[in-house]
Amino acid sequence: MEFTEIGEKLGGLTADQAFELAKFGKGILSHSGIFGLSSGLLGLVKDIINADDSILDENKPTIETLLHIVDMTNDLSEKCWGERKTPYGLTGVKGDNQYFGLNNETNIKAI
């Protein structure tokens, strides 16, 4: 894919903006992985929801944001399966591959 196509698909970002956004996303996925991010955020949201009402009320905007991140993370996971790519193959980040023992595999292979 050419950069002009990438910039257009991302809403007209410049090369520098696309780089910073990619660096940001790579940093998050490198730290937590796709699956760790989703499950960790869901656990946190559940804990906040189960806290007393004042904590829940104070954190509703944050909960909405966290659930949006979980939704996007789950979409990324589904995209891996849909394209038959490992997380490393789709994103270039190795954390999930290492966790699941996939090493440097880039494609999901049928058994």
PDB file of C-alpha atoms in Angstrom:
ATOM      1  CA  MET A   1       0.000   0.000   0.000  1.00  0.00           C
ATOM      2  CA  GLU A   2       1.366   3.408  -0.937  1.00  0.00           C
ATOM      3  CA  PHE A   3       1.647   6.070   1.757  1.00  0.00           C
ATOM      4  CA  THR A   4      -0.830   8.360   0.006  1.00  0.00           C
ATOM      5  CA  GLU A   5      -3.366   5.545   0.292  1.00  0.00           C
ATOM      6  CA  ILE A   6      -2.555   5.117   3.985  1.00  0.00           C
ATOM      7  CA  GLY A   7      -2.906   8.831   4.611  1.00  0.00           C
ATOM      8  CA  GLU A   8      -6.256   8.901   2.847  1.00  0.00           C
ATOM      9  CA  LYS A   9      -7.583   5.855   4.727  1.00  0.00           C
ATOM     10  CA  LEU A  10      -6.565   7.479   8.017  1.00  0.00           C
ATOM     11  CA  GLY A  11      -8.463  10.673   7.308  1.00  0.00           C
ATOM     12  CA  GLY A  12      -5.775  12.646   5.480  1.00  0.00           C
ATOM     13  CA  LEU A  13      -2.884  12.238   7.917  1.00  0.00           C
ATOM     14  CA  THR A  14       0.569  13.464   7.018  1.00  0.00           C
ATOM     15  CA  ALA A  15       3.502  11.036   7.013  1.00  0.00           C
ATOM     16  CA  ASP A  16       4.682  12.402  10.374  1.00  0.00           C
ATOM     17  CA  GLN A  17       1.220  12.038  11.898  1.00  0.00           C
ATOM     18  CA  ALA A  18       0.839   8.467  10.603  1.00  0.00           C
ATOM     19  CA  PHE A  19       4.289   7.630  12.002  1.00  0.00           C
ATOM     20  CA  GLU A  20       3.447   9.030  15.449  1.00  0.00           C
ATOM     21  CA  LEU A  21       0.124   7.192  15.484  1.00  0.00           C
ATOM     22  CA  ALA A  22       1.797   3.931  14.453  1.00  0.00           C
ATOM     23  CA  LYS A  23       4.514   4.393  17.074  1.00  0.00           C
ATOM     24  CA  PHE A  24       1.837   4.998  19.720  1.00  0.00           C
ATOM     25  CA  GLY A  25      -0.159   1.891  18.749  1.00  0.00           C
ATOM     26  CA  LYS A  26       2.963  -0.251  18.489  1.00  0.00           C
ATOM     27  CA  GLY A  27       4.025   0.871  21.954  1.00  0.00           C
ATOM     28  CA  ILE A  28       0.694  -0.168  23.442  1.00  0.00           C
ATOM     29  CA  LEU A  29       0.604  -3.545  21.685  1.00  0.00           C
ATOM     30  CA  SER A  30       4.270  -4.214  22.478  1.00  0.00           C
ATOM     31  CA  HIS A  31       3.532  -3.694  26.158  1.00  0.00           C
ATOM     32  CA  SER A  32       0.290  -5.621  26.523  1.00  0.00           C
ATOM     33  CA  GLY A  33      -0.474  -7.551  23.350  1.00  0.00           C
ATOM     34  CA  ILE A  34      -3.856  -7.688  21.664  1.00  0.00           C
ATOM     35  CA  PHE A  35      -5.329 -10.299  23.988  1.00  0.00           C
ATOM     36  CA  GLY A  36      -3.831  -8.900  27.210  1.00  0.00           C
ATOM     37  CA  LEU A  37      -5.106  -5.421  26.426  1.00  0.00           C
ATOM     38  CA  SER A  38      -8.656  -6.590  25.814  1.00  0.00           C
ATOM     39  CA  SER A  39      -8.928  -8.891  28.825  1.00  0.00           C
ATOM     40  CA  GLY A  40      -7.141  -6.470  31.161  1.00  0.00           C
ATOM     41  CA  LEU A  41      -9.405  -3.568  30.262  1.00  0.00           C
ATOM     42  CA  LEU A  42     -12.537  -5.691  30.568  1.00  0.00           C
ATOM     43  CA  GLY A  43     -11.442  -6.818  34.033  1.00  0.00           C
ATOM     44  CA  LEU A  44     -10.814  -3.213  35.058  1.00  0.00           C
ATOM     45  CA  VAL A  45     -14.223  -2.086  33.778  1.00  0.00           C
ATOM     46  CA  LYS A  46     -15.929  -4.926  35.660  1.00  0.00           C
ATOM     47  CA  ASP A  47     -14.167  -3.891  38.876  1.00  0.00           C
ATOM     48  CA  ILE A  48     -15.228  -0.267  38.425  1.00  0.00           C
ATOM     49  CA  ILE A  49     -18.828  -1.289  37.695  1.00  0.00           C
ATOM     50  CA  ASN A  50     -18.882  -3.462  40.828  1.00  0.00           C
ATOM     51  CA  ALA A  51     -17.555  -0.617  42.999  1.00  0.00           C
ATOM     52  CA  ASP A  52     -19.904   1.669  44.892  1.00  0.00           C
ATOM     53  CA  ASP A  53     -22.218   3.923  42.881  1.00  0.00           C
ATOM     54  CA  SER A  54     -20.235   7.138  43.373  1.00  0.00           C
ATOM     55  CA  ILE A  55     -17.126   5.579  41.813  1.00  0.00           C
ATOM     56  CA  LEU A  56     -19.197   4.235  38.925  1.00  0.00           C
ATOM     57  CA  ASP A  57     -20.872   7.604  38.331  1.00  0.00           C
ATOM     58  CA  GLU A  58     -17.542   9.478  38.429  1.00  0.00           C
ATOM     59  CA  ASN A  59     -15.953   7.119  35.910  1.00  0.00           C
ATOM     60  CA  LYS A  60     -18.673   6.633  33.283  1.00  0.00           C
ATOM     61  CA  PRO A  61     -16.805   8.596  30.563  1.00  0.00           C
ATOM     62  CA  THR A  62     -13.653   6.609  31.282  1.00  0.00           C
ATOM     63  CA  ILE A  63     -15.591   3.336  31.191  1.00  0.00           C
ATOM     64  CA  GLU A  64     -17.021   4.283  27.788  1.00  0.00           C
ATOM     65  CA  THR A  65     -13.506   5.028  26.525  1.00  0.00           C
ATOM     66  CA  LEU A  66     -12.124   1.756  27.883  1.00  0.00           C
ATOM     67  CA  LEU A  67     -14.967  -0.223  26.325  1.00  0.00           C
ATOM     68  CA  HIS A  68     -14.313   1.498  22.994  1.00  0.00           C
ATOM     69  CA  ILE A  69     -10.642   0.444  23.210  1.00  0.00           C
ATOM     70  CA  VAL A  70     -11.722  -3.126  24.058  1.00  0.00           C
ATOM     71  CA  ASP A  71     -14.065  -3.129  21.055  1.00  0.00           C
ATOM     72  CA  MET A  72     -11.308  -1.923  18.722  1.00  0.00           C
ATOM     73  CA  THR A  73      -8.892  -4.473  20.191  1.00  0.00           C
ATOM     74  CA  ASN A  74     -11.382  -7.272  19.618  1.00  0.00           C
ATOM     75  CA  ASP A  75     -11.854  -6.048  16.033  1.00  0.00           C
ATOM     76  CA  LEU A  76      -8.080  -6.290  15.537  1.00  0.00           C
ATOM     77  CA  SER A  77      -8.104  -9.832  16.876  1.00  0.00           C
ATOM     78  CA  GLU A  78     -10.965 -10.765  14.555  1.00  0.00           C
ATOM     79  CA  LYS A  79      -9.083  -9.215  11.649  1.00  0.00           C
ATOM     80  CA  CYS A  80      -6.141 -11.526  12.417  1.00  0.00           C
ATOM     81  CA  TRP A  81      -8.407 -14.557  12.132  1.00  0.00           C
ATOM     82  CA  GLY A  82     -10.259 -13.198   9.105  1.00  0.00           C
ATOM     83  CA  GLU A  83      -7.027 -12.580   7.222  1.00  0.00           C
ATOM     84  CA  ARG A  84      -5.467 -15.811   8.592  1.00  0.00           C
ATOM     85  CA  LYS A  85      -2.538 -13.829  10.014  1.00  0.00           C
ATOM     86  CA  THR A  86      -0.939 -14.085  13.408  1.00  0.00           C
ATOM     87  CA  PRO A  87      -0.810 -10.896  15.492  1.00  0.00           C
ATOM     88  CA  TYR A  88       2.839 -10.510  14.411  1.00  0.00           C
ATOM     89  CA  GLY A  89       1.892 -11.014  10.763  1.00  0.00           C
ATOM     90  CA  LEU A  90      -0.821  -8.370  10.949  1.00  0.00           C
ATOM     91  CA  THR A  91       0.818  -5.763  13.190  1.00  0.00           C
ATOM     92  CA  GLY A  92       4.557  -6.508  13.242  1.00  0.00           C
ATOM     93  CA  VAL A  93       4.430  -6.716  17.059  1.00  0.00           C
ATOM     94  CA  LYS A  94       5.729 -10.015  18.468  1.00  0.00           C
ATOM     95  CA  GLY A  95       4.277 -10.064  22.008  1.00  0.00           C
ATOM     96  CA  ASP A  96       1.159 -12.124  21.297  1.00  0.00           C
ATOM     97  CA  ASN A  97       3.098 -14.509  19.056  1.00  0.00           C
ATOM     98  CA  GLN A  98       5.620 -15.139  21.836  1.00  0.00           C
ATOM     99  CA  TYR A  99       2.879 -15.602  24.434  1.00  0.00           C
ATOM    100  CA  PHE A 100       1.106 -18.209  22.317  1.00  0.00           C
ATOM    101  CA  GLY A 101       4.328 -19.899  21.190  1.00  0.00           C
ATOM    102  CA  LEU A 102       3.928 -18.806  17.576  1.00  0.00           C
ATOM    103  CA  ASN A 103       7.447 -17.301  17.449  1.00  0.00           C
ATOM    104  CA  ASN A 104       7.916 -15.518  14.122  1.00  0.00           C
ATOM    105  CA  GLU A 105       4.951 -17.089  12.298  1.00  0.00           C
ATOM    106  CA  THR A 106       3.073 -14.546  10.229  1.00  0.00           C
ATOM    107  CA  ASN A 107       0.195 -16.718   8.998  1.00  0.00           C
ATOM    108  CA  ILE A 108      -2.367 -18.876  10.749  1.00  0.00           C
ATOM    109  CA  LYS A 109      -2.091 -22.361   9.344  1.00  0.00           C
ATOM    110  CA  ALA A 110      -4.851 -24.961   9.407  1.00  0.00           C
ATOM    111  CA  ILE A 111      -4.042 -28.128  11.315  1.00  0.00           C
TER     112      ILE A 111
END
